[in-house]
PDB file of C-alpha atoms and ligand atoms in Angstrom:
ATOM      1  CA  MET A 351     -75.949  42.999  50.092  1.00 49.00           C
ATOM      2  CA  ASN A 352     -73.900  45.101  47.789  1.00 57.00           C
ATOM      3  CA  LYS A 353     -72.915  48.561  48.791  1.00 74.00           C
ATOM      4  CA  SER A 354     -73.525  51.326  45.908  1.00 94.00           C
ATOM      5  CA  ILE A 355     -72.410  54.809  47.055  1.00 96.00           C
ATOM      6  CA  LYS A 356     -74.581  57.346  46.922  1.00 97.00           C
ATOM      7  CA  SER A 357     -72.429  60.362  46.916  1.00 97.00           C
ATOM      8  CA  VAL A 358     -72.832  64.131  47.560  1.00 97.00           C
ATOM      9  CA  GLU A 359     -73.771  66.469  44.878  1.00 94.00           C
ATOM     10  CA  ALA A 360     -72.813  69.531  46.910  1.00 94.00           C
ATOM     11  CA  VAL A 361     -72.656  70.689  50.504  1.00 96.00           C
ATOM     12  CA  LEU A 362     -74.198  74.473  50.428  1.00 95.00           C
ATOM     13  CA  ALA A 363     -73.453  76.591  52.757  1.00 96.00           C
ATOM     14  CA  PRO A 364     -76.675  78.087  54.167  1.00 96.00           C
ATOM     15  CA  PRO A 365     -78.296  81.255  52.331  1.00 95.00           C
ATOM     16  CA  ASP A 366     -78.571  84.573  53.475  1.00 95.00           C
ATOM     17  CA  THR A 367     -81.869  85.393  55.981  1.00 96.00           C
ATOM     18  CA  HIS A 368     -85.433  85.487  55.227  1.00 95.00           C
ATOM     19  CA  MET A 369     -87.721  87.089  58.784  1.00 96.00           C
ATOM     20  CA  VAL A 370     -91.030  84.716  58.514  1.00 95.00           C
ATOM     21  CA  GLY A 371     -93.475  86.494  60.800  1.00 94.00           C
ATOM     22  CA  ASP A 372     -91.313  88.299  64.013  1.00 94.00           C
ATOM     23  CA  GLY A 373     -90.545  84.883  65.000  1.00 95.00           C
ATOM     24  CA  PHE A 374     -88.451  83.284  62.670  1.00 96.00           C
ATOM     25  CA  MET A 375     -85.341  84.353  61.371  1.00 97.00           C
ATOM     26  CA  VAL A 376     -85.065  81.491  57.950  1.00 97.00           C
ATOM     27  CA  HIS A 377     -82.329  80.229  55.412  1.00 97.00           C
ATOM     28  CA  ASN A 378     -84.617  79.158  52.485  1.00 95.00           C
ATOM     29  CA  PHE A 379     -82.761  75.884  51.523  1.00 94.00           C
ATOM     30  CA  PHE A 380     -85.186  75.228  49.172  1.00 92.00           C
ATOM     31  CA  PRO A 381     -87.288  75.762  47.110  1.00 91.00           C
ATOM     32  CA  THR A 382     -85.352  79.308  45.678  1.00 85.00           C
ATOM     33  CA  TYR A 383     -81.751  78.015  46.546  1.00 78.00           C
ATOM     34  CA  GLN A 384     -80.087  77.687  42.986  1.00 64.00           C
ATOM     35  CA  ILE A 385     -79.305  73.945  42.751  1.00 70.00           C
ATOM     36  CA  ILE A 386     -81.617  72.089  44.975  1.00 77.00           C
ATOM     37  CA  GLY A 387     -83.958  74.644  43.506  1.00 71.00           C
ATOM     38  CA  GLU A 388     -83.560  73.409  39.937  1.00 70.00           C
ATOM     39  CA  ARG A 389     -83.591  69.707  40.784  1.00 79.00           C
ATOM     40  CA  GLY A 390     -86.227  69.981  43.448  1.00 88.00           C
ATOM     41  CA  MET A 391     -86.381  67.794  46.646  1.00 95.00           C
ATOM     42  CA  SER A 392     -89.444  66.428  46.417  1.00 96.00           C
ATOM     43  CA  PRO A 393     -91.809  65.000  48.302  1.00 97.00           C
ATOM     44  CA  PHE A 394     -89.780  67.604  50.527  1.00 97.00           C
ATOM     45  CA  PHE A 395     -91.217  70.408  49.220  1.00 96.00           C
ATOM     46  CA  LEU A 396     -89.817  73.114  50.933  1.00 96.00           C
ATOM     47  CA  MET A 397     -87.424  73.825  54.090  1.00 96.00           C
ATOM     48  CA  ASP A 398     -86.509  76.551  56.196  1.00 97.00           C
ATOM     49  CA  TYR A 399     -84.043  76.529  58.617  1.00 98.00           C
ATOM     50  CA  ASN A 400     -84.057  78.715  61.504  1.00 98.00           C
ATOM     51  CA  ALA A 401     -80.309  78.113  63.057  1.00 98.00           C
ATOM     52  CA  LYS A 402     -79.567  79.101  66.333  1.00 98.00           C
ATOM     53  CA  TRP A 403     -80.752  82.657  66.956  1.00 97.00           C
ATOM     54  CA  ILE A 404     -80.124  84.006  70.656  1.00 96.00           C
ATOM     55  CA  ILE A 405     -83.453  85.630  71.580  1.00 95.00           C
ATOM     56  CA  PRO A 406     -83.826  88.249  74.600  1.00 95.00           C
ATOM     57  CA  PRO A 407     -87.120  88.002  76.673  1.00 95.00           C
ATOM     58  CA  TYR A 408     -89.671  89.420  75.580  1.00 91.00           C
ATOM     59  CA  GLU A 409     -93.926  89.949  76.726  1.00 89.00           C
ATOM     60  CA  HIS A 410     -94.871  89.636  72.776  1.00 90.00           C
ATOM     61  CA  GLN A 411     -94.562  85.973  71.644  1.00 92.00           C
ATOM     62  CA  ARG A 412     -92.827  86.412  68.427  1.00 95.00           C
ATOM     63  CA  GLY A 413     -94.510  84.851  65.205  1.00 96.00           C
ATOM     64  CA  VAL A 414     -96.314  84.171  62.592  1.00 95.00           C
ATOM     65  CA  GLY A 415    -100.303  85.431  62.395  1.00 94.00           C
ATOM     66  CA  PRO A 416    -103.271  84.445  61.168  1.00 94.00           C
ATOM     67  CA  HIS A 417    -102.396  82.189  57.446  1.00 96.00           C
ATOM     68  CA  PRO A 418    -103.960  79.825  55.563  1.00 96.00           C
ATOM     69  CA  HIS A 419    -101.864  76.041  54.007  1.00 97.00           C
ATOM     70  CA  ARG A 420    -103.352  73.921  51.241  1.00 98.00           C
ATOM     71  CA  GLY A 421    -102.192  71.044  49.271  1.00 98.00           C
ATOM     72  CA  PHE A 422     -99.479  69.485  51.687  1.00 98.00           C
ATOM     73  CA  GLU A 423     -98.262  68.729  55.325  1.00 98.00           C
ATOM     74  CA  THR A 424     -96.085  71.062  57.234  1.00 97.00           C
ATOM     75  CA  VAL A 425     -93.601  69.502  59.662  1.00 98.00           C
ATOM     76  CA  THR A 426     -92.321  71.571  62.146  1.00 97.00           C
ATOM     77  CA  ILE A 427     -89.048  70.147  64.587  1.00 98.00           C
ATOM     78  CA  ALA A 428     -87.837  71.870  67.032  1.00 98.00           C
ATOM     79  CA  TYR A 429     -84.235  71.755  68.243  1.00 98.00           C
ATOM     80  CA  ARG A 430     -83.873  74.429  71.138  1.00 98.00           C
ATOM     81  CA  GLY A 431     -86.921  76.318  71.956  1.00 97.00           C
ATOM     82  CA  SER A 432     -90.190  76.546  71.867  1.00 95.00           C
ATOM     83  CA  VAL A 433     -92.972  76.994  69.447  1.00 96.00           C
ATOM     84  CA  ALA A 434     -96.914  76.638  69.736  1.00 95.00           C
ATOM     85  CA  HIS A 435     -99.811  77.084  67.474  1.00 94.00           C
ATOM     86  CA  ASN A 436    -103.280  77.393  66.709  1.00 92.00           C
ATOM     87  CA  ASP A 437    -105.727  76.867  64.460  1.00 91.00           C
ATOM     88  CA  SER A 438    -109.044  77.762  63.267  1.00 88.00           C
ATOM     89  CA  ALA A 439    -110.511  74.066  63.731  1.00 82.00           C
ATOM     90  CA  GLY A 440    -109.592  75.180  68.022  1.00 87.00           C
ATOM     91  CA  ASN A 441    -106.443  72.774  68.049  1.00 88.00           C
ATOM     92  CA  SER A 442    -103.441  74.908  69.544  1.00 91.00           C
ATOM     93  CA  GLY A 443    -100.408  73.082  70.920  1.00 92.00           C
ATOM     94  CA  VAL A 444     -96.731  73.346  72.568  1.00 95.00           C
ATOM     95  CA  ILE A 445     -93.882  72.206  70.628  1.00 94.00           C
ATOM     96  CA  GLY A 446     -91.027  71.231  72.930  1.00 96.00           C
ATOM     97  CA  GLU A 447     -86.717  70.919  72.383  1.00 97.00           C
ATOM     98  CA  GLY A 448     -86.842  67.990  70.573  1.00 97.00           C
ATOM     99  CA  ASP A 449     -90.695  67.563  69.733  1.00 98.00           C
ATOM    100  CA  VAL A 450     -91.810  67.213  65.947  1.00 97.00           C
ATOM    101  CA  GLN A 451     -95.727  68.286  64.759  1.00 96.00           C
ATOM    102  CA  TRP A 452     -96.598  67.188  61.200  1.00 96.00           C
ATOM    103  CA  MET A 453    -100.371  68.900  60.000  1.00 96.00           C
ATOM    104  CA  THR A 454    -101.516  67.693  57.452  1.00 96.00           C
ATOM    105  CA  ALA A 455    -102.731  71.285  55.608  1.00 95.00           C
ATOM    106  CA  GLY A 456    -104.884  68.917  52.900  1.00 96.00           C
ATOM    107  CA  SER A 457    -108.024  70.675  52.349  1.00 96.00           C
ATOM    108  CA  GLY A 458    -106.324  73.647  54.115  1.00 93.00           C
ATOM    109  CA  VAL A 459    -106.428  75.187  57.886  1.00 91.00           C
ATOM    110  CA  LEU A 460    -105.777  78.982  58.591  1.00 95.00           C
ATOM    111  CA  HIS A 461    -103.216  78.782  61.478  1.00 94.00           C
ATOM    112  CA  LYS A 462    -100.623  80.761  63.253  1.00 95.00           C
ATOM    113  CA  GLU A 463     -97.485  79.518  64.693  1.00 96.00           C
ATOM    114  CA  TYR A 464     -95.264  82.096  68.169  1.00 96.00           C
ATOM    115  CA  HIS A 465     -92.880  82.108  70.193  1.00 96.00           C
ATOM    116  CA  GLU A 466     -94.455  79.692  73.363  1.00 96.00           C
ATOM    117  CA  LYS A 467     -95.380  81.904  76.348  1.00 95.00           C
ATOM    118  CA  GLU A 468     -92.395  81.123  78.785  1.00 95.00           C
ATOM    119  CA  PHE A 469     -90.095  80.455  76.231  1.00 96.00           C
ATOM    120  CA  SER A 470     -91.056  84.445  75.320  1.00 96.00           C
ATOM    121  CA  ARG A 471     -90.566  85.372  78.445  1.00 96.00           C
ATOM    122  CA  LYS A 472     -87.501  84.156  79.488  1.00 96.00           C
ATOM    123  CA  GLY A 473     -86.296  84.346  76.487  1.00 96.00           C
ATOM    124  CA  GLY A 474     -82.915  82.061  75.157  1.00 97.00           C
ATOM    125  CA  VAL A 475     -82.064  79.897  71.996  1.00 97.00           C
ATOM    126  CA  PHE A 476     -84.188  79.605  69.863  1.00 98.00           C
ATOM    127  CA  GLN A 477     -83.254  76.156  66.105  1.00 98.00           C
ATOM    128  CA  VAL A 478     -86.443  75.338  64.899  1.00 98.00           C
ATOM    129  CA  VAL A 479     -86.474  73.701  60.691  1.00 98.00           C
ATOM    130  CA  GLN A 480     -90.365  73.680  59.345  1.00 98.00           C
ATOM    131  CA  LEU A 481     -89.940  71.104  56.086  1.00 98.00           C
ATOM    132  CA  TRP A 482     -92.773  71.314  53.363  1.00 98.00           C
ATOM    133  CA  LEU A 483     -93.741  67.789  52.284  1.00 98.00           C
ATOM    134  CA  ASN A 484     -95.925  68.011  49.222  1.00 98.00           C
ATOM    135  CA  LEU A 485     -98.830  65.735  49.049  1.00 98.00           C
ATOM    136  CA  PRO A 486     -99.826  63.948  45.784  1.00 98.00           C
ATOM    137  CA  GLY A 487    -102.202  65.401  44.290  1.00 98.00           C
ATOM    138  CA  GLN A 488    -105.123  62.807  45.399  1.00 98.00           C
ATOM    139  CA  PHE A 489    -104.545  63.751  49.087  1.00 98.00           C
ATOM    140  CA  LYS A 490    -104.311  67.240  48.713  1.00 98.00           C
ATOM    141  CA  MET A 491    -107.733  67.567  50.037  1.00 97.00           C
ATOM    142  CA  THR A 492    -107.641  65.076  52.372  1.00 97.00           C
ATOM    143  CA  ALA A 493    -109.082  66.345  56.091  1.00 95.00           C
ATOM    144  CA  PRO A 494    -106.463  68.232  58.096  1.00 94.00           C
ATOM    145  CA  LYS A 495    -105.244  66.880  61.459  1.00 93.00           C
ATOM    146  CA  TYR A 496    -102.518  66.739  63.516  1.00 93.00           C
ATOM    147  CA  GLN A 497     -99.654  64.965  64.550  1.00 94.00           C
ATOM    148  CA  ALA A 498     -98.165  65.777  67.590  1.00 95.00           C
ATOM    149  CA  ILE A 499     -94.369  63.771  67.883  1.00 97.00           C
ATOM    150  CA  VAL A 500     -93.428  63.800  71.406  1.00 97.00           C
ATOM    151  CA  ASN A 501     -88.801  62.743  71.997  1.00 97.00           C
ATOM    152  CA  LYS A 502     -89.860  60.131  73.636  1.00 97.00           C
ATOM    153  CA  ASP A 503     -91.542  58.438  70.948  1.00 97.00           C
ATOM    154  CA  MET A 504     -89.617  58.330  68.618  1.00 98.00           C
ATOM    155  CA  PRO A 505     -87.720  54.609  68.295  1.00 98.00           C
ATOM    156  CA  LYS A 506     -83.557  55.516  69.549  1.00 98.00           C
ATOM    157  CA  HIS A 507     -81.208  53.342  67.582  1.00 98.00           C
ATOM    158  CA  TYR A 508     -78.432  53.346  69.609  1.00 98.00           C
ATOM    159  CA  LEU A 509     -75.145  52.625  67.635  1.00 97.00           C
ATOM    160  CA  GLU A 510     -71.953  50.936  68.919  1.00 95.00           C
ATOM    161  CA  ASP A 511     -71.027  53.207  71.602  1.00 96.00           C
ATOM    162  CA  GLY A 512     -74.103  53.211  72.857  1.00 96.00           C
ATOM    163  CA  VAL A 513     -74.980  56.610  73.860  1.00 98.00           C
ATOM    164  CA  SER A 514     -75.149  57.740  69.932  1.00 98.00           C
ATOM    165  CA  CYS A 515     -78.183  57.018  67.986  1.00 98.00           C
ATOM    166  CA  VAL A 516     -79.623  57.449  64.756  1.00 98.00           C
ATOM    167  CA  GLU A 517     -84.078  59.078  65.602  1.00 98.00           C
ATOM    168  CA  LEU A 518     -86.704  57.919  64.131  1.00 98.00           C
ATOM    169  CA  ILE A 519     -89.743  59.708  63.160  1.00 98.00           C
ATOM    170  CA  ALA A 520     -90.681  59.118  59.925  1.00 98.00           C
ATOM    171  CA  GLY A 521     -90.207  55.936  57.839  1.00 98.00           C
ATOM    172  CA  GLU A 522     -87.786  52.759  59.016  1.00 98.00           C
ATOM    173  CA  TYR A 523     -83.921  52.198  60.396  1.00 98.00           C
ATOM    174  CA  GLU A 524     -83.040  49.000  61.174  1.00 97.00           C
ATOM    175  CA  GLY A 525     -85.985  47.299  61.988  1.00 97.00           C
ATOM    176  CA  LYS A 526     -87.053  50.451  63.265  1.00 98.00           C
ATOM    177  CA  LYS A 527     -90.189  52.897  62.196  1.00 98.00           C
ATOM    178  CA  GLY A 528     -90.732  56.402  62.911  1.00 98.00           C
ATOM    179  CA  PRO A 529     -94.012  57.217  64.273  1.00 98.00           C
ATOM    180  CA  ALA A 530     -94.777  58.889  61.629  1.00 98.00           C
ATOM    181  CA  PHE A 531     -98.359  58.236  59.534  1.00 98.00           C
ATOM    182  CA  THR A 532     -97.269  59.317  56.103  1.00 98.00           C
ATOM    183  CA  PHE A 533     -99.061  59.601  52.899  1.00 98.00           C
ATOM    184  CA  THR A 534     -96.120  58.098  50.694  1.00 98.00           C
ATOM    185  CA  PRO A 535     -93.041  56.698  51.658  1.00 98.00           C
ATOM    186  CA  VAL A 536     -90.568  59.510  53.160  1.00 98.00           C
ATOM    187  CA  ASN A 537     -87.802  59.485  55.951  1.00 98.00           C
ATOM    188  CA  VAL A 538     -87.202  61.817  58.459  1.00 98.00           C
ATOM    189  CA  PHE A 539     -84.517  60.574  61.447  1.00 98.00           C
ATOM    190  CA  ASN A 540     -81.832  62.583  63.519  1.00 98.00           C
ATOM    191  CA  ALA A 541     -79.272  61.226  63.758  1.00 98.00           C
ATOM    192  CA  ARG A 542     -77.538  62.039  67.154  1.00 98.00           C
ATOM    193  CA  LEU A 543     -73.472  61.162  66.962  1.00 98.00           C
ATOM    194  CA  LYS A 544     -71.012  61.810  69.450  1.00 98.00           C
ATOM    195  CA  LYS A 545     -67.355  62.369  68.157  1.00 98.00           C
ATOM    196  CA  GLY A 546     -65.852  59.377  66.485  1.00 97.00           C
ATOM    197  CA  ALA A 547     -68.722  57.400  66.352  1.00 98.00           C
ATOM    198  CA  SER A 548     -70.364  56.364  62.411  1.00 97.00           C
ATOM    199  CA  ALA A 549     -73.882  55.436  61.672  1.00 98.00           C
ATOM    200  CA  ASP A 550     -74.324  53.818  57.984  1.00 98.00           C
ATOM    201  CA  PHE A 551     -77.905  54.958  55.813  1.00 98.00           C
ATOM    202  CA  SER A 552     -79.514  52.762  52.938  1.00 98.00           C
ATOM    203  CA  PHE A 553     -82.025  54.611  50.579  1.00 98.00           C
ATOM    204  CA  ASP A 554     -83.045  53.498  47.642  1.00 97.00           C
ATOM    205  CA  LYS A 555     -80.517  55.361  44.534  1.00 95.00           C
ATOM    206  CA  ASN A 556     -83.932  57.312  43.137  1.00 96.00           C
ATOM    207  CA  TYR A 557     -85.425  58.885  46.422  1.00 97.00           C
ATOM    208  CA  ASN A 558     -84.449  62.685  46.843  1.00 97.00           C
ATOM    209  CA  SER A 559     -81.207  62.762  50.293  1.00 98.00           C
ATOM    210  CA  GLY A 560     -80.011  65.271  51.466  1.00 97.00           C
ATOM    211  CA  LEU A 561     -79.401  66.316  55.301  1.00 98.00           C
ATOM    212  CA  LEU A 562     -79.029  69.591  57.268  1.00 98.00           C
ATOM    213  CA  VAL A 563     -76.026  70.243  60.246  1.00 98.00           C
ATOM    214  CA  LEU A 564     -77.750  71.499  63.621  1.00 98.00           C
ATOM    215  CA  GLU A 565     -75.197  70.942  65.047  1.00 98.00           C
ATOM    216  CA  GLY A 566     -71.316  69.861  64.872  1.00 98.00           C
ATOM    217  CA  GLY A 567     -68.777  68.072  62.016  1.00 98.00           C
ATOM    218  CA  VAL A 568     -69.477  65.904  59.632  1.00 98.00           C
ATOM    219  CA  ASN A 569     -67.834  63.607  57.336  1.00 98.00           C
ATOM    220  CA  ILE A 570     -69.873  62.142  54.656  1.00 98.00           C
ATOM    221  CA  ASN A 571     -68.394  58.957  53.184  1.00 96.00           C
ATOM    222  CA  GLU A 572     -64.741  59.727  54.136  1.00 88.00           C
ATOM    223  CA  ASN A 573     -64.363  62.439  51.195  1.00 91.00           C
ATOM    224  CA  SER A 574     -67.270  65.312  52.657  1.00 97.00           C
ATOM    225  CA  PHE A 575     -66.884  67.283  55.013  1.00 98.00           C
ATOM    226  CA  ALA A 576     -69.730  69.547  56.171  1.00 98.00           C
ATOM    227  CA  PRO A 577     -70.004  72.211  58.463  1.00 98.00           C
ATOM    228  CA  GLU A 578     -72.457  73.453  61.412  1.00 98.00           C
ATOM    229  CA  ASP A 579     -75.900  75.115  59.226  1.00 98.00           C
ATOM    230  CA  HIS A 580     -75.219  73.257  55.926  1.00 98.00           C
ATOM    231  CA  PHE A 581     -76.853  71.385  53.960  1.00 97.00           C
ATOM    232  CA  VAL A 582     -76.055  68.449  52.044  1.00 97.00           C
ATOM    233  CA  LEU A 583     -77.834  67.319  48.712  1.00 96.00           C
ATOM    234  CA  PHE A 584     -76.928  64.216  47.632  1.00 96.00           C
ATOM    235  CA  ARG A 585     -77.093  62.396  43.965  1.00 95.00           C
ATOM    236  CA  HIS A 586     -79.169  59.517  42.328  1.00 95.00           C
ATOM    237  CA  ASP A 587     -75.845  57.475  42.176  1.00 96.00           C
ATOM    238  CA  GLY A 588     -76.531  54.932  45.127  1.00 97.00           C
ATOM    239  CA  ASN A 589     -78.113  53.557  47.611  1.00 97.00           C
ATOM    240  CA  ASP A 590     -75.629  54.210  50.030  1.00 97.00           C
ATOM    241  CA  PHE A 591     -73.795  56.216  53.040  1.00 98.00           C
ATOM    242  CA  ARG A 592     -71.712  57.060  56.110  1.00 98.00           C
ATOM    243  CA  LEU A 593     -71.472  59.580  58.401  1.00 98.00           C
ATOM    244  CA  GLU A 594     -69.080  60.092  60.582  1.00 98.00           C
ATOM    245  CA  ALA A 595     -69.104  62.996  63.176  1.00 98.00           C
ATOM    246  CA  THR A 596     -66.173  64.934  64.004  1.00 98.00           C
ATOM    247  CA  SER A 597     -67.714  67.199  66.411  1.00 98.00           C
ATOM    248  CA  ASN A 598     -70.827  66.167  68.939  1.00 98.00           C
ATOM    249  CA  CYS A 599     -73.177  66.361  66.140  1.00 98.00           C
ATOM    250  CA  VAL A 600     -76.990  66.821  65.291  1.00 98.00           C
ATOM    251  CA  VAL A 601     -77.974  65.741  62.079  1.00 98.00           C
ATOM    252  CA  LEU A 602     -81.741  66.125  60.133  1.00 98.00           C
ATOM    253  CA  ILE A 603     -81.706  63.509  57.951  1.00 98.00           C
ATOM    254  CA  LEU A 604     -84.588  63.159  54.675  1.00 98.00           C
ATOM    255  CA  SER A 605     -85.674  60.800  52.846  1.00 98.00           C
ATOM    256  CA  GLY A 606     -89.122  60.054  50.120  1.00 98.00           C
ATOM    257  CA  GLU A 607     -89.797  59.349  46.922  1.00 98.00           C
ATOM    258  CA  PRO A 608     -90.467  61.753  44.116  1.00 97.00           C
ATOM    259  CA  ILE A 609     -93.883  62.940  43.672  1.00 96.00           C
ATOM    260  CA  ASN A 610     -94.038  63.166  40.027  1.00 95.00           C
ATOM    261  CA  GLU A 611     -96.991  65.467  39.361  1.00 96.00           C
ATOM    262  CA  PRO A 612     -96.967  68.860  38.108  1.00 95.00           C
ATOM    263  CA  ILE A 613     -96.507  71.747  40.759  1.00 94.00           C
ATOM    264  CA  ALA A 614     -98.807  74.692  41.165  1.00 95.00           C
ATOM    265  CA  SER A 615     -97.106  76.721  44.882  1.00 95.00           C
ATOM    266  CA  ARG A 616     -98.399  80.280  45.281  1.00 95.00           C
ATOM    267  CA  GLY A 617     -98.355  81.507  48.952  1.00 94.00           C
ATOM    268  CA  PRO A 618     -99.262  78.693  51.424  1.00 97.00           C
ATOM    269  CA  PHE A 619     -99.934  76.909  48.730  1.00 97.00           C
ATOM    270  CA  VAL A 620     -99.043  73.465  46.858  1.00 97.00           C
ATOM    271  CA  MET A 621    -101.208  72.256  44.170  1.00 97.00           C
ATOM    272  CA  ASN A 622    -100.925  70.445  40.915  1.00 97.00           C
ATOM    273  CA  TYR A 623    -102.768  73.635  38.619  1.00 98.00           C
ATOM    274  CA  GLU A 624    -103.532  77.051  38.564  1.00 98.00           C
ATOM    275  CA  ALA A 625    -106.564  76.035  38.283  1.00 98.00           C
ATOM    276  CA  GLU A 626    -106.651  75.048  42.039  1.00 98.00           C
ATOM    277  CA  LEU A 627    -103.954  77.521  42.864  1.00 98.00           C
ATOM    278  CA  LYS A 628    -106.794  79.953  42.205  1.00 98.00           C
ATOM    279  CA  GLN A 629    -109.624  78.100  43.925  1.00 98.00           C
ATOM    280  CA  ALA A 630    -107.754  78.439  47.502  1.00 98.00           C
ATOM    281  CA  TYR A 631    -107.245  81.855  46.918  1.00 97.00           C
ATOM    282  CA  ASP A 632    -110.879  82.554  46.163  1.00 97.00           C
ATOM    283  CA  ASP A 633    -111.860  79.811  49.332  1.00 97.00           C
ATOM    284  CA  TYR A 634    -109.461  82.112  51.449  1.00 96.00           C
ATOM    285  CA  ARG A 635    -111.211  85.110  50.308  1.00 95.00           C
ATOM    286  CA  ASP A 636    -114.562  83.289  51.095  1.00 95.00           C
ATOM    287  CA  GLY A 637    -114.161  82.598  54.413  1.00 93.00           C
ATOM    288  CA  LYS A 638    -114.013  78.672  53.988  1.00 92.00           C
ATOM    289  CA  PHE A 639    -110.323  78.435  55.904  1.00 92.00           C
ATOM    290  CA  GLY A 640    -112.413  79.032  58.549  1.00 88.00           C
ATOM    291  CA  TYR A 641    -111.768  82.455  61.461  1.00 87.00           C
ATOM    292  CA  LEU A 642    -108.913  82.713  63.523  1.00 89.00           C
ATOM    293  CA  ALA A 643    -108.179  85.307  66.100  1.00 86.00           C
ATOM    294  CA  ASP A 644    -104.936  87.979  65.788  1.00 82.00           C
TER     295      ASP A 644
HETATM  296 MN1   MN B 808     -98.130  77.957  58.312  1.00 97.86          MN
END
């Protein structure tokens, strides 16, 4: 197969942070960041990145109180620290370091997300990514569900040095498949590369593709450099790119088939049309998302 280079459109520094509740201090790379906001990263609708944050011990568990979601999935990846959640359907769990919670909000849940109890008590470094993965109209009202994906269940493709690897959360890499069920074609990987290691990736050129550097730095296609906490947006000009670690690094890689449908979004809802947004707010007010104590 001929190589066709997927080139870098932009290397983006993290925008200013904002707080989500009192537990998440996030850089929103999209949809609010200008360059990505305009063209979008569909099917990825939103990315909130809580960069490394040293949190002192707290009695109180910091986080965000009960709120609804409808019309999409939240994918929460804990790199440092751990996050607990519970919802109006009685589900609860903890996302530990290296783990992922893939929640299909679908027709609707009411949930809260906060620092895990023991982590809160001890304090420590907190580093988390939350993605909002959009759903096509036909699946927006699907039944809510959770996929708890622990690190040991993620297939790892080891590179030549025997220690660097590409870890699969969703999608396919080198014949391995990520454990997440997805409604549309989506690739979500972590590349954990030792200094000097390189890894090659290939995605359909029409897919929206990007990466976030969580740790260390990487060269991309031998001509761009992305340092820690930066997001790299790719063009649609080819399929293939290469990463080379300039220091030990952790890189989140995203690529997915765009959902070419209208988007109407406000607050915690991502729908196709304004009338569906209004319905979501009405249903929320009418208690149709259930009840969850503060
Ligand atoms: Mn939420």
